PDB file of C-alpha atoms in Angstrom:
ATOM      1  CA  MET A 976     -10.911 -30.316 -27.542  1.00 31.00           C
ATOM      2  CA  SER A 977      -9.161 -26.789 -27.687  1.00 32.00           C
ATOM      3  CA  THR A 978     -10.388 -23.924 -24.991  1.00 31.00           C
ATOM      4  CA  THR A 979     -11.045 -20.362 -26.285  1.00 33.00           C
ATOM      5  CA  LEU A 980     -11.175 -17.323 -24.489  1.00 33.00           C
ATOM      6  CA  SER A 981     -13.862 -14.666 -24.509  1.00 35.00           C
ATOM      7  CA  LYS A 982     -13.162 -11.513 -26.520  1.00 38.00           C
ATOM      8  CA  SER A 983     -14.586 -10.015 -23.655  1.00 38.00           C
ATOM      9  CA  THR A 984     -12.457 -11.007 -20.719  1.00 40.00           C
ATOM     10  CA  HIS A 985     -14.135  -9.759 -17.105  1.00 45.00           C
ATOM     11  CA  ILE A 986     -11.411  -8.380 -15.059  1.00 48.00           C
ATOM     12  CA  GLN A 987     -11.895  -8.973 -11.321  1.00 56.00           C
ATOM     13  CA  LEU A 988     -12.312  -5.996  -9.480  1.00 64.00           C
ATOM     14  CA  GLU A 989     -11.349  -5.931  -5.801  1.00 71.00           C
ATOM     15  CA  GLN A 990     -14.225  -6.438  -3.334  1.00 79.00           C
ATOM     16  CA  LYS A 991     -13.916  -6.027   0.582  1.00 81.00           C
ATOM     17  CA  LEU A 992     -16.195  -7.537   3.541  1.00 85.00           C
ATOM     18  CA  LEU A 993     -16.133  -6.369   6.755  1.00 88.00           C
ATOM     19  CA  LEU A 994     -17.369  -9.256   8.960  1.00 91.00           C
ATOM     20  CA  PRO A 995     -20.096  -8.658  11.369  1.00 89.00           C
ATOM     21  CA  ARG A 996     -18.793  -9.180  14.821  1.00 90.00           C
ATOM     22  CA  ILE A 997     -15.763  -8.401  17.451  1.00 94.00           C
ATOM     23  CA  TYR A 998     -13.373 -11.486  17.429  1.00 95.00           C
ATOM     24  CA  SER A 999     -10.291 -12.214  19.500  1.00 96.00           C
ATOM     25  CA  TRP A1000      -6.902 -12.718  18.608  1.00 96.00           C
ATOM     26  CA  GLN A1001      -7.047 -16.126  18.834  1.00 96.00           C
ATOM     27  CA  GLU A1002     -10.344 -16.424  16.343  1.00 95.00           C
ATOM     28  CA  PHE A1003      -8.215 -14.307  13.663  1.00 95.00           C
ATOM     29  CA  GLU A1004      -5.403 -16.517  13.635  1.00 94.00           C
ATOM     30  CA  VAL A1005      -7.703 -19.524  13.413  1.00 93.00           C
ATOM     31  CA  LEU A1006      -9.812 -17.616  10.487  1.00 90.00           C
ATOM     32  CA  GLU A1007      -6.609 -16.196   9.007  1.00 90.00           C
ATOM     33  CA  ASN A1008      -5.467 -20.049   8.838  1.00 89.00           C
ATOM     34  CA  LEU A1009      -8.410 -21.093   7.123  1.00 87.00           C
ATOM     35  CA  LEU A1010      -8.253 -18.477   4.271  1.00 84.00           C
ATOM     36  CA  ALA A1011      -4.454 -18.753   3.817  1.00 76.00           C
ATOM     37  CA  THR A1012      -4.827 -20.304   0.571  1.00 71.00           C
ATOM     38  CA  GLY A1013      -7.943 -18.585  -0.661  1.00 69.00           C
ATOM     39  CA  GLY A1014      -6.176 -15.581  -1.930  1.00 73.00           C
ATOM     40  CA  PHE A1015      -7.732 -13.289   0.354  1.00 81.00           C
ATOM     41  CA  ARG A1016      -5.808 -10.602   2.271  1.00 87.00           C
ATOM     42  CA  ILE A1017      -6.897 -10.275   5.747  1.00 91.00           C
ATOM     43  CA  THR A1018      -6.823  -7.329   7.879  1.00 93.00           C
ATOM     44  CA  TYR A1019      -7.367  -6.925  11.790  1.00 95.00           C
ATOM     45  CA  LEU A1020      -8.047  -3.714  14.053  1.00 95.00           C
ATOM     46  CA  ASP A1021      -9.320  -4.323  17.566  1.00 95.00           C
ATOM     47  CA  GLY A1022     -11.354  -7.120  17.118  1.00 95.00           C
ATOM     48  CA  TRP A1023     -12.902  -6.533  13.578  1.00 94.00           C
ATOM     49  CA  ILE A1024     -12.034  -8.352  10.474  1.00 93.00           C
ATOM     50  CA  GLU A1025     -11.842  -7.331   6.654  1.00 92.00           C
ATOM     51  CA  LEU A1026     -11.332  -9.459   3.792  1.00 91.00           C
ATOM     52  CA  MET A1027     -10.379  -8.146   0.421  1.00 88.00           C
ATOM     53  CA  THR A1028      -9.723  -9.518  -2.643  1.00 87.00           C
ATOM     54  CA  VAL A1029      -7.324  -7.787  -5.239  1.00 83.00           C
ATOM     55  CA  GLY A1030      -7.979  -7.274  -8.740  1.00 86.00           C
ATOM     56  CA  GLU A1031      -5.917  -6.487 -11.716  1.00 91.00           C
ATOM     57  CA  PRO A1032      -6.676  -2.689 -11.464  1.00 91.00           C
ATOM     58  CA  HIS A1033      -5.429  -2.465  -8.082  1.00 91.00           C
ATOM     59  CA  GLU A1034      -2.267  -4.564  -9.139  1.00 93.00           C
ATOM     60  CA  LEU A1035      -1.766  -2.336 -11.780  1.00 95.00           C
ATOM     61  CA  ILE A1036      -1.785   0.889  -9.764  1.00 96.00           C
ATOM     62  CA  LYS A1037       0.605  -0.675  -7.101  1.00 96.00           C
ATOM     63  CA  LYS A1038       3.178  -2.317  -9.442  1.00 97.00           C
ATOM     64  CA  SER A1039       3.392   1.140 -11.602  1.00 97.00           C
ATOM     65  CA  LEU A1040       3.845   3.022  -8.529  1.00 98.00           C
ATOM     66  CA  ALA A1041       6.827   0.774  -7.091  1.00 98.00           C
ATOM     67  CA  ILE A1042       8.190   0.455 -10.647  1.00 98.00           C
ATOM     68  CA  LEU A1043       8.721   4.394 -10.516  1.00 98.00           C
ATOM     69  CA  LEU A1044       9.475   4.661  -6.641  1.00 98.00           C
ATOM     70  CA  GLU A1045      12.205   2.340  -6.778  1.00 98.00           C
ATOM     71  CA  ALA A1046      13.655   3.698 -10.280  1.00 97.00           C
ATOM     72  CA  TYR A1047      13.338   7.038  -8.312  1.00 98.00           C
ATOM     73  CA  PHE A1048      15.603   5.717  -5.554  1.00 98.00           C
ATOM     74  CA  ILE A1049      18.151   4.266  -8.101  1.00 97.00           C
ATOM     75  CA  ILE A1050      18.469   7.441  -9.810  1.00 96.00           C
ATOM     76  CA  GLN A1051      18.912   9.230  -6.985  1.00 96.00           C
ATOM     77  CA  GLY A1052      21.413   7.069  -5.263  1.00 97.00           C
ATOM     78  CA  ILE A1053      19.074   6.597  -1.988  1.00 98.00           C
ATOM     79  CA  GLU A1054      19.587   2.929  -0.642  1.00 98.00           C
ATOM     80  CA  PHE A1055      16.535   0.986   0.024  1.00 98.00           C
ATOM     81  CA  ILE A1056      14.952  -2.248   0.894  1.00 98.00           C
ATOM     82  CA  PRO A1057      11.881  -3.306  -0.720  1.00 98.00           C
ATOM     83  CA  VAL A1058       9.558  -5.335   1.439  1.00 98.00           C
ATOM     84  CA  GLY A1059       6.334  -5.368  -0.475  1.00 96.00           C
ATOM     85  CA  SER A1060       3.523  -6.499   1.247  1.00 94.00           C
ATOM     86  CA  ALA A1061       5.148  -8.177   4.266  1.00 95.00           C
ATOM     87  CA  THR A1062       2.629  -8.833   6.977  1.00 94.00           C
ATOM     88  CA  ARG A1063       2.789  -6.507  10.376  1.00 96.00           C
ATOM     89  CA  ARG A1064       0.966  -8.157  13.105  1.00 95.00           C
ATOM     90  CA  GLY A1065       1.010  -7.523  17.033  1.00 95.00           C
ATOM     91  CA  GLU A1066      -1.397  -9.035  19.121  1.00 96.00           C
ATOM     92  CA  GLU A1067      -0.317  -6.389  21.797  1.00 97.00           C
ATOM     93  CA  LYS A1068      -0.693  -3.528  19.058  1.00 96.00           C
ATOM     94  CA  GLY A1069      -4.259  -5.373  18.054  1.00 96.00           C
ATOM     95  CA  THR A1070      -3.722  -5.432  14.394  1.00 96.00           C
ATOM     96  CA  SER A1071      -2.695  -7.333  11.766  1.00 96.00           C
ATOM     97  CA  PHE A1072      -2.340  -5.852   7.845  1.00 95.00           C
ATOM     98  CA  GLU A1073      -0.453  -6.026   4.724  1.00 94.00           C
ATOM     99  CA  PRO A1074       0.399  -2.737   2.961  1.00 95.00           C
ATOM    100  CA  ASP A1075       0.453  -2.668  -0.897  1.00 95.00           C
ATOM    101  CA  GLU A1076       4.339  -1.520  -0.884  1.00 97.00           C
ATOM    102  CA  SER A1077       6.687  -0.788   2.039  1.00 98.00           C
ATOM    103  CA  TYR A1078      10.343   0.054   1.873  1.00 98.00           C
ATOM    104  CA  TYR A1079      13.071   0.874   4.476  1.00 98.00           C
ATOM    105  CA  LEU A1080      15.494   3.613   3.529  1.00 98.00           C
ATOM    106  CA  GLY A1081      18.803   3.322   4.239  1.00 97.00           C
ATOM    107  CA  GLU A1082      19.047   0.472   6.348  1.00 97.00           C
ATOM    108  CA  LYS A1083      16.911  -2.078   8.154  1.00 97.00           C
ATOM    109  CA  LYS A1084      14.871  -1.036  11.005  1.00 96.00           C
ATOM    110  CA  ALA A1085      12.227  -2.260  13.523  1.00 95.00           C
ATOM    111  CA  ASN A1086       9.606  -1.182  10.527  1.00 97.00           C
ATOM    112  CA  PRO A1087       9.463   0.364   6.984  1.00 98.00           C
ATOM    113  CA  ASP A1088       9.974   3.819   6.532  1.00 98.00           C
ATOM    114  CA  LEU A1089       7.498   4.072   3.916  1.00 98.00           C
ATOM    115  CA  ALA A1090       4.309   2.236   3.178  1.00 98.00           C
ATOM    116  CA  ILE A1091       1.639   2.317   0.384  1.00 97.00           C
ATOM    117  CA  GLU A1092      -1.487   1.489   0.189  1.00 95.00           C
ATOM    118  CA  VAL A1093      -3.876   1.567  -2.977  1.00 94.00           C
ATOM    119  CA  ILE A1094      -7.438   2.247  -2.093  1.00 90.00           C
ATOM    120  CA  LEU A1095     -10.137   1.184  -4.947  1.00 86.00           C
ATOM    121  CA  THR A1096     -13.188   0.462  -2.931  1.00 75.00           C
ATOM    122  CA  SER A1097     -13.856   1.885   0.053  1.00 63.00           C
ATOM    123  CA  GLY A1098     -13.124   0.121   3.283  1.00 59.00           C
ATOM    124  CA  SER A1099     -14.726   0.104   6.691  1.00 52.00           C
ATOM    125  CA  LEU A1100     -11.650  -0.024   8.602  1.00 61.00           C
ATOM    126  CA  GLU A1101      -9.686   3.175   9.730  1.00 82.00           C
ATOM    127  CA  LYS A1102      -6.697   2.908   6.932  1.00 86.00           C
ATOM    128  CA  LEU A1103      -4.187   5.043   8.895  1.00 95.00           C
ATOM    129  CA  GLU A1104      -4.737   3.609  12.518  1.00 95.00           C
ATOM    130  CA  LYS A1105      -3.089   0.236  11.793  1.00 95.00           C
ATOM    131  CA  TYR A1106       0.228   2.137  10.722  1.00 97.00           C
ATOM    132  CA  ARG A1107       0.137   4.625  13.840  1.00 97.00           C
ATOM    133  CA  ARG A1108       0.528   1.454  16.078  1.00 97.00           C
ATOM    134  CA  PHE A1109       3.843   0.589  14.046  1.00 97.00           C
ATOM    135  CA  GLU A1110       4.610   4.140  13.772  1.00 97.00           C
ATOM    136  CA  ILE A1111       5.506   3.872   9.940  1.00 98.00           C
ATOM    137  CA  PRO A1112       7.145   7.506   9.557  1.00 98.00           C
ATOM    138  CA  GLU A1113       5.067   7.947   6.182  1.00 98.00           C
ATOM    139  CA  VAL A1114       2.040   6.584   4.380  1.00 98.00           C
ATOM    140  CA  TRP A1115       1.019   7.216   0.987  1.00 97.00           C
ATOM    141  CA  LEU A1116      -2.722   6.645   0.197  1.00 96.00           C
ATOM    142  CA  TRP A1117      -3.756   6.128  -3.702  1.00 95.00           C
ATOM    143  CA  GLU A1118      -7.246   6.905  -3.789  1.00 92.00           C
ATOM    144  CA  ASN A1119      -9.600   8.478  -6.710  1.00 91.00           C
ATOM    145  CA  ASN A1120      -6.354   8.695  -8.948  1.00 93.00           C
ATOM    146  CA  GLN A1121      -4.639  10.943  -6.315  1.00 95.00           C
ATOM    147  CA  LEU A1122      -1.669  10.190  -3.833  1.00 96.00           C
ATOM    148  CA  GLN A1123      -2.008  11.518  -0.289  1.00 96.00           C
ATOM    149  CA  VAL A1124       1.240  11.463   1.831  1.00 97.00           C
ATOM    150  CA  TYR A1125       0.587  11.465   5.682  1.00 97.00           C
ATOM    151  CA  ALA A1126       3.608  12.295   7.871  1.00 98.00           C
ATOM    152  CA  PHE A1127       3.736  10.719  11.119  1.00 98.00           C
ATOM    153  CA  ILE A1128       4.637  13.813  13.356  1.00 97.00           C
ATOM    154  CA  SER A1129       3.788  13.717  17.339  1.00 96.00           C
ATOM    155  CA  SER A1130       2.217  10.277  17.284  1.00 95.00           C
ATOM    156  CA  GLU A1131      -0.723  11.290  14.445  1.00 96.00           C
ATOM    157  CA  TYR A1132      -0.837  11.172  10.970  1.00 96.00           C
ATOM    158  CA  HIS A1133      -0.893  14.527   9.312  1.00 96.00           C
ATOM    159  CA  LEU A1134      -1.624  15.310   5.670  1.00 96.00           C
ATOM    160  CA  VAL A1135       1.476  16.835   4.095  1.00 97.00           C
ATOM    161  CA  PRO A1136       1.846  18.256   0.567  1.00 96.00           C
ATOM    162  CA  ARG A1137       5.172  16.773   0.027  1.00 96.00           C
ATOM    163  CA  SER A1138       6.922  13.516   1.267  1.00 98.00           C
ATOM    164  CA  GLN A1139       9.198  14.277   4.296  1.00 97.00           C
ATOM    165  CA  LEU A1140      11.295  11.268   3.681  1.00 98.00           C
ATOM    166  CA  LEU A1141      11.718  12.018  -0.112  1.00 98.00           C
ATOM    167  CA  PRO A1142      10.957  15.904  -0.436  1.00 97.00           C
ATOM    168  CA  ASP A1143      12.502  16.448  -3.744  1.00 96.00           C
ATOM    169  CA  LEU A1144      10.345  14.085  -5.452  1.00 97.00           C
ATOM    170  CA  ASP A1145       7.596  15.359  -7.566  1.00 97.00           C
ATOM    171  CA  ILE A1146       4.539  14.123  -6.336  1.00 97.00           C
ATOM    172  CA  ASP A1147       2.118  15.226  -9.381  1.00 97.00           C
ATOM    173  CA  LEU A1148       4.756  14.017 -11.495  1.00 97.00           C
ATOM    174  CA  LEU A1149       4.799  10.474 -10.156  1.00 98.00           C
ATOM    175  CA  VAL A1150       0.774  10.633 -10.110  1.00 97.00           C
ATOM    176  CA  SER A1151       0.760  11.504 -13.854  1.00 97.00           C
ATOM    177  CA  CYS A1152       3.132   8.924 -14.957  1.00 98.00           C
ATOM    178  CA  VAL A1153       1.552   6.025 -12.926  1.00 97.00           C
ATOM    179  CA  GLN A1154      -1.711   7.052 -14.929  1.00 96.00           C
ATOM    180  CA  MET A1155      -0.314   6.640 -18.454  1.00 96.00           C
ATOM    181  CA  PRO A1156      -1.108   3.697 -20.396  1.00 94.00           C
ATOM    182  CA  SER A1157       2.381   2.650 -21.372  1.00 96.00           C
ATOM    183  CA  ARG A1158       4.941   1.817 -18.676  1.00 96.00           C
ATOM    184  CA  LEU A1159       7.368   2.784 -21.289  1.00 97.00           C
ATOM    185  CA  GLU A1160       5.958   5.819 -21.836  1.00 97.00           C
ATOM    186  CA  ALA A1161       5.729   6.497 -17.995  1.00 97.00           C
ATOM    187  CA  MET A1162       9.445   5.952 -17.122  1.00 97.00           C
ATOM    188  CA  ARG A1163      10.315   8.062 -20.049  1.00 97.00           C
ATOM    189  CA  ALA A1164       8.475  10.792 -18.777  1.00 97.00           C
ATOM    190  CA  PHE A1165       9.304  10.248 -15.388  1.00 97.00           C
ATOM    191  CA  ARG A1166      12.927  10.277 -16.174  1.00 96.00           C
ATOM    192  CA  ASN A1167      12.590  13.028 -17.949  1.00 95.00           C
ATOM    193  CA  GLY A1168      10.547  15.256 -15.500  1.00 94.00           C
ATOM    194  CA  LEU A1169      13.534  14.507 -13.192  1.00 91.00           C
ATOM    195  CA  HIS A1170      16.079  15.675 -15.318  1.00 79.00           C
ATOM    196  CA  HIS A1171      14.221  19.004 -15.695  1.00 70.00           C
ATOM    197  CA  GLU A1172      14.151  19.694 -12.184  1.00 59.00           C
TER     198      GLU A1172
END
């Protein structure tokens, strides 16, 4: 017996669910262990738990951003340590979460310098508060085909027009290349754009 795929393949979009009550850290850890193999990403913030599935559109944007950004680091000679979606957690901070991508620039520190989060479905938890508790210097949020750059200044995040960590990076060029259908064409356009700066 052979199996054939339907011509119209259904692509799973991300889904988010905010659980309906406040949970203690210990209850969160139990739930986290139960869901460890279920394909869910789980975020905890001040007792609230959000579950999320991740679909192909989310992963395509995330990986496209990572490919181009890492090429930028290499082309510009910027030392970096990619740590992807490594979990940031602390009971004393009241939060546990996974950025989509994260990087140390230069050398390893207590926390990454840059975190990136792709938002395709509006979530219920405050997006920047969890990062603020770890004092991540810069957070990039991709939403509605735009990239917003937030810099950690005076204990708060502020929307800034350019990256403070990478001031020479053309954010508009990066965004336009991420949206191109071909990774090869996107990389060519990105490299050409860098050479014309």
